[in-house]
Short mmCIF file of C-alpha atoms in Angstrom, two decimals:
data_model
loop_
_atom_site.label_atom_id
_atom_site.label_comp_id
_atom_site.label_asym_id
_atom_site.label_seq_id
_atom_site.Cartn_x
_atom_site.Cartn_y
_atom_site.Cartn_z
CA UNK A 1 13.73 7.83 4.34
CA UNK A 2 14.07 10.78 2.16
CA UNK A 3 12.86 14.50 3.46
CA UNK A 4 12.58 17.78 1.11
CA UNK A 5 12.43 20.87 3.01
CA UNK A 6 12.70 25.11 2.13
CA UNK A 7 13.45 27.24 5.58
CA UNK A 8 14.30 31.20 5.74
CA UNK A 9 15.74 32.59 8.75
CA UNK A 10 17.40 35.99 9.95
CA UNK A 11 20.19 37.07 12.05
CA UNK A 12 18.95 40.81 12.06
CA UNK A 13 18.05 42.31 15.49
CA UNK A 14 21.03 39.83 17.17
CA UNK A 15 24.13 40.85 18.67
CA UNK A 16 25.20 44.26 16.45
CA UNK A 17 28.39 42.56 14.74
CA UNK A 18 29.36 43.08 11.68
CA UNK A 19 29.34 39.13 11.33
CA UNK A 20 25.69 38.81 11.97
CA UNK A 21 22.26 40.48 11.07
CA UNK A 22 22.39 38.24 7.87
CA UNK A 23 19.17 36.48 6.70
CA UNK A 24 19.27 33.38 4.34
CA UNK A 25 16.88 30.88 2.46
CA UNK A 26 18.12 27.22 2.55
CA UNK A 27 16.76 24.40 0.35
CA UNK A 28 17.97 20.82 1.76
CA UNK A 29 17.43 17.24 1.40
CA UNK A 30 17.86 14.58 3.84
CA UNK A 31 18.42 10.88 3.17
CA UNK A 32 18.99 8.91 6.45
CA UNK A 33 18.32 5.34 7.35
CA UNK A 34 15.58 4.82 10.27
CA UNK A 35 14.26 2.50 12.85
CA UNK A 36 10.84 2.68 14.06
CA UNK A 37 9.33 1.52 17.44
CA UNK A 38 5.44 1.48 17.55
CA UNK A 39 4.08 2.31 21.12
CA UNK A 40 0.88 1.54 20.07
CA UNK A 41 -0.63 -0.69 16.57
CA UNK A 42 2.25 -1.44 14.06
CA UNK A 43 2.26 -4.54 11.98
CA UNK A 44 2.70 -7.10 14.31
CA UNK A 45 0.22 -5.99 16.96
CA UNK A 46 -2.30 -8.55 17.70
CA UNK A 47 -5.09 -6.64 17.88
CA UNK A 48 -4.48 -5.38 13.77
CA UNK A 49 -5.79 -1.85 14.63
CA UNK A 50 -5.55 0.92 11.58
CA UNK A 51 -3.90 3.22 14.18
CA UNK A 52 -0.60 3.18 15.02
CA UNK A 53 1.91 5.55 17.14
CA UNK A 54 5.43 5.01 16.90
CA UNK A 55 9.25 6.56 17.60
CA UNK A 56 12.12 6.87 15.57
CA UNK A 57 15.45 7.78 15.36
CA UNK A 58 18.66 6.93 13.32
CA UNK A 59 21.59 8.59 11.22
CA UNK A 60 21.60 10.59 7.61
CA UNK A 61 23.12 13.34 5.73
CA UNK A 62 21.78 16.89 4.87
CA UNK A 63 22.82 18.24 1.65
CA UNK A 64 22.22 22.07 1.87
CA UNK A 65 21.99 24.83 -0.34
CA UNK A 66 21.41 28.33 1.04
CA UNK A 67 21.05 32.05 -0.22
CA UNK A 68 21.74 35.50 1.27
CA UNK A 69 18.64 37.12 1.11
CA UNK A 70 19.21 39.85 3.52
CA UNK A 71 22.73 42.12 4.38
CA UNK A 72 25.71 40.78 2.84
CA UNK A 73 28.11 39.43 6.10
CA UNK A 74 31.29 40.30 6.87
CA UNK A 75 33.44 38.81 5.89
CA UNK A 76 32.07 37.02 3.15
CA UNK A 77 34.15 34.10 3.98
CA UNK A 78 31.61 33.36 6.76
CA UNK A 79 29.05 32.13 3.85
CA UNK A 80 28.97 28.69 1.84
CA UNK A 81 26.45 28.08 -0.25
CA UNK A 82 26.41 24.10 -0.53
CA UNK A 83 27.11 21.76 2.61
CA UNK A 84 26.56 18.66 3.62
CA UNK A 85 26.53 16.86 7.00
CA UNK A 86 25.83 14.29 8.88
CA UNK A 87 23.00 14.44 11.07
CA UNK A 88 20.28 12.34 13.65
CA UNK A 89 17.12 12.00 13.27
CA UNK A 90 14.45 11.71 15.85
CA UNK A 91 10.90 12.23 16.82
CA UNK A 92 7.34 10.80 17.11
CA UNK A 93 4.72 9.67 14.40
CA UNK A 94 1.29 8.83 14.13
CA UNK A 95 -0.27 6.37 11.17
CA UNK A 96 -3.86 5.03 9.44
CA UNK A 97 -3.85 2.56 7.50
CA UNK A 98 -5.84 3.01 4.50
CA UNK A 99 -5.87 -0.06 2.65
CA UNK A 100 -3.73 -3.39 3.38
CA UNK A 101 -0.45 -1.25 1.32
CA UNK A 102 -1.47 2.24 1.93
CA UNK A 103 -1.14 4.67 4.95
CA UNK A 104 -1.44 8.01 5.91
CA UNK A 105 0.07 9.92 8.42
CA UNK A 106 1.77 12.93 10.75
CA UNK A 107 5.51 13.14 12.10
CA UNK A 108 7.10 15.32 14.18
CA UNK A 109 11.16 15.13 14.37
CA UNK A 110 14.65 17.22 15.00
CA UNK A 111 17.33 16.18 12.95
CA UNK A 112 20.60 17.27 15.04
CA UNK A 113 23.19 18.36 12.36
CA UNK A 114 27.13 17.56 13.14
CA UNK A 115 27.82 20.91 11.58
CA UNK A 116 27.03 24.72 11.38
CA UNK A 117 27.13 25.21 8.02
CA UNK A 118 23.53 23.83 6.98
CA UNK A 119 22.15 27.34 6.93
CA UNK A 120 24.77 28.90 5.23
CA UNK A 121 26.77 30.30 7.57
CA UNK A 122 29.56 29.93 10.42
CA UNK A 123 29.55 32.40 13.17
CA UNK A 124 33.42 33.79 13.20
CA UNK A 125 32.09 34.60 17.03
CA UNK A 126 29.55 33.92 19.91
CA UNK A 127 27.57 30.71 18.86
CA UNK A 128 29.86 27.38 17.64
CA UNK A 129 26.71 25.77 18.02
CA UNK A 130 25.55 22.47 15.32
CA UNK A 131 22.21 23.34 13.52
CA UNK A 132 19.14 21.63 14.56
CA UNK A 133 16.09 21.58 12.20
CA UNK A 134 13.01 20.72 13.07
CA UNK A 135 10.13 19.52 11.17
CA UNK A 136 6.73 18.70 11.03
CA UNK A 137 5.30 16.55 8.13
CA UNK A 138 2.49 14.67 6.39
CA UNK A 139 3.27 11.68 5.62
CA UNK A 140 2.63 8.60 2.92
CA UNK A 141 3.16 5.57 2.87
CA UNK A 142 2.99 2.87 -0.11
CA UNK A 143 4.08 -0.96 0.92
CA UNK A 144 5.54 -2.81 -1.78
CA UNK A 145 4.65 -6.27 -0.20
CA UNK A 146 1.92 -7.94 0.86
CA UNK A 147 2.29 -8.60 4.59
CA UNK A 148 0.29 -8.74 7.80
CA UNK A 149 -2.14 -5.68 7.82
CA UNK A 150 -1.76 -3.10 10.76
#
């Protein structure tokens, strides 16, 4: 799966350091490979309903790019403007199915970064912490076969 995503966050108001109060604006791109589990329809559910209601979960890599948009920190070595990390992806999705190669949909999913960089920055002190993003999207789906209809 691929996910495109913009997120802005701050720092100000935290602990009064003069390695924090920072704000940022992060563009980033996932690519990660996926397995689904349908609790409920899918395409081999014998009773072919248009609903379906599934989990996932599996392993990618966030490519990152962030901006300062607030207070400059200190030090500046704290910042990077490009990352990327590995991450895992989970959550819970929802599905209709359209037509026999179309569907529509809702997910809801963490991705748990293996680093602290994907925001920008990495505390010199206090948190050590791996970002976690979270997101929630509207989905589409296009099946390039012809196979068994939800």
């Amino acid at each position: 799966s691929y996910l495109y995503g913009t997120y802005t966050g701050s720092d100000v108001g935290s602990i009064k350091l003069p390695t924090r109060g920072y704000g940022y604006s992060t563009k980033l791109s996932e690519i990660s490979l996926r397995g689904e589990y349908f609790l409920l329809g899918g395409p081999y559910d014998p009773n072919a309903s248009a609903h379906s209601l599934y989990v996932f979960g599996g392993f990618g890599v966030i490519l990152s790019n962030s901006l300062s948009t607030g207070e400059s920190p200190q030090p500046p070595s704290i910042y990077k403007h490009a990352a990327t990390t590995p991450d895992f992806p989970v959550g819970f999705g929802y599905q209709y199915e359209v037509s026999e190669n179309f569907l529509l949909g809702a997910e809801f999913g963490e991705h748990y970064a293996l680093g602290d960089y994907v925001d920008g920055f990495k505390p010199l002190k206090g948190n050590y912490a791996n970002d976690v993003l979270t997101h929630f999207a509207l989905t589409f789906t296009f099946k390039l076969y012809k196979g068994r209809s939800y």
